[in-house]
Coordinates of N, CA and C in Angstrom, one line a residue:
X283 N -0.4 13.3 -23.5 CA -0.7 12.9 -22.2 C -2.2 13.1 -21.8
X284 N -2.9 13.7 -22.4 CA -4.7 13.9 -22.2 C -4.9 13.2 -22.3
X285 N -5.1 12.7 -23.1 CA -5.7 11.7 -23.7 C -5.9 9.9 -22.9
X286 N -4.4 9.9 -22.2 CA -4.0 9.1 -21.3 C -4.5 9.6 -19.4
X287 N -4.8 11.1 -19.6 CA -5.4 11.2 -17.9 C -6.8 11.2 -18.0
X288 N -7.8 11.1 -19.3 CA -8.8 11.0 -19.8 C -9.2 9.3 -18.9
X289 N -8.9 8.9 -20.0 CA -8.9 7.2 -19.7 C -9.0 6.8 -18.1
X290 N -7.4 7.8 -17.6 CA -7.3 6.7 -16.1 C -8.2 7.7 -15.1
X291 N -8.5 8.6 -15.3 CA -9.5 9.6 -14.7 C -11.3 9.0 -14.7
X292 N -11.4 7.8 -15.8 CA -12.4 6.8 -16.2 C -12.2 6.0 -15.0
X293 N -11.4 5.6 -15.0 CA -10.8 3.9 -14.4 C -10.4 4.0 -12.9
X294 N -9.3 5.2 -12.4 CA -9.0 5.2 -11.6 C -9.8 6.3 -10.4
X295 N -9.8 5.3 -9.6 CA -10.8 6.4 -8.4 C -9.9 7.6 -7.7
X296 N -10.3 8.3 -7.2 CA -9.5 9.3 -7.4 C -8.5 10.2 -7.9
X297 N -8.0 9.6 -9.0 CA -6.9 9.6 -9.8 C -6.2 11.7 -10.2
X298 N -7.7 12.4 -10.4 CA -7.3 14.1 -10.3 C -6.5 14.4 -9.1
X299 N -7.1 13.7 -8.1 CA -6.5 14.0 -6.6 C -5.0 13.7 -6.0
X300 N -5.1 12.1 -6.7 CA -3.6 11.7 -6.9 C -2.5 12.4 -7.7
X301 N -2.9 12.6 -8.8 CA -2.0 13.3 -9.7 C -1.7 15.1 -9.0
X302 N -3.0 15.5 -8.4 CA -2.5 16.8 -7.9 C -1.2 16.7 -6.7
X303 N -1.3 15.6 -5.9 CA -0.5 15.7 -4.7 C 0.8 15.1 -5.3
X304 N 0.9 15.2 -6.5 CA 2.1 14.3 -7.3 C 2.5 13.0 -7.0
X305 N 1.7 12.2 -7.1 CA 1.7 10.8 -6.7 C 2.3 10.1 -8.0
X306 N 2.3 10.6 -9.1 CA 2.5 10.5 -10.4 C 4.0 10.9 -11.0
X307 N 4.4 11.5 -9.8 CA 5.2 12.3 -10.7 C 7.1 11.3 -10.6
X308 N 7.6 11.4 -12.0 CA 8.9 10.7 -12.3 C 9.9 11.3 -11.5
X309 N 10.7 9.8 -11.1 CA 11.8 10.4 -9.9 C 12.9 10.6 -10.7
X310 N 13.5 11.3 -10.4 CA 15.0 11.7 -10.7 C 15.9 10.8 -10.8
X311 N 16.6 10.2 -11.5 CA 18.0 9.7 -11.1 C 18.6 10.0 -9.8
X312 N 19.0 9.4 -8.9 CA 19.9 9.7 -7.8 C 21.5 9.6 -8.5
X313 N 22.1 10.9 -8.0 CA 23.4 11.2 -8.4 C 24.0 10.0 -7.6
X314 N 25.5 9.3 -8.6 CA 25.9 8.5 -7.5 C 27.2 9.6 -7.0
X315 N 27.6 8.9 -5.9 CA 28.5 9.7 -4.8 C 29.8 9.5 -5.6
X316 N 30.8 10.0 -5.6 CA 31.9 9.9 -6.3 C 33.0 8.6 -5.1
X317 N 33.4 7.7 -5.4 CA 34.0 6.9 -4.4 C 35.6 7.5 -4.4
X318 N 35.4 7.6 -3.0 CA 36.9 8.1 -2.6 C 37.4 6.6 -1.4
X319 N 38.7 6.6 -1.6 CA 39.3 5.8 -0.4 C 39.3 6.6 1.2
X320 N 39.7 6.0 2.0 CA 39.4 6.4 3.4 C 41.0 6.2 3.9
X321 N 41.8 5.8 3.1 CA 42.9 5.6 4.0 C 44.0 6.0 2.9
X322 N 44.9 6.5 4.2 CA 46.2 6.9 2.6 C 47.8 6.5 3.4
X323 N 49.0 6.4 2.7 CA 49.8 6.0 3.3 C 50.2 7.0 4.3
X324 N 51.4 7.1 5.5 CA 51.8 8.1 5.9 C 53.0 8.4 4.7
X325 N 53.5 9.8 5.3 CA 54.8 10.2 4.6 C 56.0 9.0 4.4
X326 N 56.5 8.3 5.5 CA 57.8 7.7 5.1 C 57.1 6.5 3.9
X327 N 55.8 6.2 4.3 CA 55.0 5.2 2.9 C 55.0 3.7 3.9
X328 N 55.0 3.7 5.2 CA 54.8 2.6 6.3 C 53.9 2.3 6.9
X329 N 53.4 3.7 6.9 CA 51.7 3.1 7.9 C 50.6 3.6 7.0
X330 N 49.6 2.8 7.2 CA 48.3 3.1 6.5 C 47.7 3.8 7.8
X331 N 46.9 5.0 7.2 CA 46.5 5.8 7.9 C 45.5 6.5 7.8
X332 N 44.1 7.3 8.3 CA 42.6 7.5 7.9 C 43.2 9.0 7.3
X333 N 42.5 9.4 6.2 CA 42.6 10.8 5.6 C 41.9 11.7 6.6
X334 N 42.3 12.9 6.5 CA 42.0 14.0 7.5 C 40.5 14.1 7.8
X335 N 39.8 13.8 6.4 CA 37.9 13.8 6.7 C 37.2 13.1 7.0
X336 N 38.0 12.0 7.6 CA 37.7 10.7 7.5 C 37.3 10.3 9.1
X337 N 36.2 10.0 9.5 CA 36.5 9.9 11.3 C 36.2 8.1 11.4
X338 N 36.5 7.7 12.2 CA 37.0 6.7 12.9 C 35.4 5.8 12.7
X339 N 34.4 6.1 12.6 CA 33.4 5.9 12.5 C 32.9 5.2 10.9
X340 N 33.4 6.1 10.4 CA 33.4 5.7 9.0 C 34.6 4.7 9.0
X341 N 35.0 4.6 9.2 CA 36.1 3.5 8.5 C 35.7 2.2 9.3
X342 N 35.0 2.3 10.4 CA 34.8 1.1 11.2 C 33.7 0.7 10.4
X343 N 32.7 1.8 9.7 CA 31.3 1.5 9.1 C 31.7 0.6 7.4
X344 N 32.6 1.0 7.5 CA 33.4 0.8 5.9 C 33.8 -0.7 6.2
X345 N 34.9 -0.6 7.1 CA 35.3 -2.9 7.4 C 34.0 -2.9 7.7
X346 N 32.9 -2.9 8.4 CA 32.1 -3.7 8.5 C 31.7 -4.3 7.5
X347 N 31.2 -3.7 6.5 CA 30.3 -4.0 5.5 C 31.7 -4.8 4.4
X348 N 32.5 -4.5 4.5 CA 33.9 -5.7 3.9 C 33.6 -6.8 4.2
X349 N 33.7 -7.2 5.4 CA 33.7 -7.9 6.5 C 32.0 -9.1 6.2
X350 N 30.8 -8.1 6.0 CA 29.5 -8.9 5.7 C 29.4 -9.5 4.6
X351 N 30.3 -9.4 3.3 CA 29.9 -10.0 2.3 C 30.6 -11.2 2.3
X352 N 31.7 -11.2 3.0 CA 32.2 -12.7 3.4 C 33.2 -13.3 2.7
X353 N 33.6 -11.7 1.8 CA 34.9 -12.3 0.6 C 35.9 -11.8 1.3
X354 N 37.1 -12.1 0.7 CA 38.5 -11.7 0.8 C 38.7 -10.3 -0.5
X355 N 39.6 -9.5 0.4 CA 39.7 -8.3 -0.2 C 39.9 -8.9 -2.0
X356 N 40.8 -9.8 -1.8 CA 41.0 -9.9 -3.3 C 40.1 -10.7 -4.2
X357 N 38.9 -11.4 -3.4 CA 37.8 -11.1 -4.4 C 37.2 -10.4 -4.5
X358 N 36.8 -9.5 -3.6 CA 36.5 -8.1 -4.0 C 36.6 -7.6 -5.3
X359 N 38.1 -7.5 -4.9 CA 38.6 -6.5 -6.2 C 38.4 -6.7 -7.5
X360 N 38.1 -8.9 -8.1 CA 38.0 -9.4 -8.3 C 36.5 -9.0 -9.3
X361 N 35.1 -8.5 -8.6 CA 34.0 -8.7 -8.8 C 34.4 -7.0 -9.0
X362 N 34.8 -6.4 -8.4 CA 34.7 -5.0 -9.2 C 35.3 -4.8 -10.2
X363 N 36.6 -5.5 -10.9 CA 36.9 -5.4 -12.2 C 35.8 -6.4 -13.1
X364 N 35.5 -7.1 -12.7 CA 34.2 -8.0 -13.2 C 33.0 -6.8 -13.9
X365 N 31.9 -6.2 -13.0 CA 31.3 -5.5 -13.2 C 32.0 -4.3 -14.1
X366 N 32.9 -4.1 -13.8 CA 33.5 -2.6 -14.9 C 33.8 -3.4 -16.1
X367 N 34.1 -4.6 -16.3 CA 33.9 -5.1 -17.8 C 32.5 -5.5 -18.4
X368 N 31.7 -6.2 -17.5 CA 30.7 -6.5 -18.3 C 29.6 -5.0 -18.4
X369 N 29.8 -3.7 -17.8 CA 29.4 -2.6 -17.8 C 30.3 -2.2 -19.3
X370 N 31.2 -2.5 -19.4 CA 32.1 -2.0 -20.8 C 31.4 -2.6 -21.9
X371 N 31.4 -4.1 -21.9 CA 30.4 -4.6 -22.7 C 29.0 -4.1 -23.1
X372 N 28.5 -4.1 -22.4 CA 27.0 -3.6 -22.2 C 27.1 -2.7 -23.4
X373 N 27.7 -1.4 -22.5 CA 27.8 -0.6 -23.3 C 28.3 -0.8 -24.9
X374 N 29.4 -1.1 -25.1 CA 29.5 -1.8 -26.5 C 28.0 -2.0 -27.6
X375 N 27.5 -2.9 -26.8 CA 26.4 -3.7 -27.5 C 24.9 -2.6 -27.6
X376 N 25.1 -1.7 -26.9 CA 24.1 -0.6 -26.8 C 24.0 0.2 -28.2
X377 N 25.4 0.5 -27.9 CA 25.9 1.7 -29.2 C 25.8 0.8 -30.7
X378 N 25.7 -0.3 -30.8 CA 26.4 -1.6 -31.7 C 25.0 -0.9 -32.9
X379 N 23.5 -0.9 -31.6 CA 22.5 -0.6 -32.7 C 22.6 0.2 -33.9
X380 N 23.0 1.4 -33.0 CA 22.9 2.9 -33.4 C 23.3 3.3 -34.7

C-alpha cells in the first residue's frame, strides 16, 4: 500500500489529510436483519393476528410498502422464490471454478 499512497500523495491534493480523517477507509458489510413475520394465527387458528412485538405501526408500515410495488401477494411470493433460485444458481456457478 506505499507505494500506492506515494503516487496518489503525487496526484491528489490533499490526499495525507483525506486519508487521516478516514475518507479512505473500507465500509463494512451491513449485517442483514434476520426477517421475521409480523402476524401469527390466534389459538383456535381463525384470526390472523400482530405478534406481541409488533405495534400497529409497523404492520401498517409493512402493507404499505406491499401495497407500493403494485403486485399481488402471490406474485410476490412468486419473485422471492425467483431470487432464492437464481441466488442458488449463482452460487452453483461460483464454486463450479474452484
Amino acid at each position: 500500500m506505499g507505494a500506492m499512497d506515494h503516487t496518489l500523495k503525487k496526484t491528489v491534493p490533499y490526499y495525507s489529510t483525506m486519508k487521516r480523517a478516514g475518507a479512505f477507509k473500507q465500509q463494512e458489510p451491513r449485517k442483514r436483519q434476520k426477517r421475521t413475520t409480523l402476524t401469527e394465527y390466534s389459538q383456535n387458528g381463525q384470526k390472523a393476528i400482530l405478534k406481541p412485538h409488533v405495534t400497529v405501526n409497523q404492520a401498517a408500515k409493512k402493507l404499505y410498502d406491499y401495497e407500493q410495488t403494485g403486485l399481488s401477494p402471490h406474485e410476490v411470493a412468486n419473485l422471492v422464490e425467483q431470487v432464492q433460485n437464481l441466488t442458488r444458481r449463482v452460487k452453483k456457478y461460483e464454486s463450479w471454478e474452484e
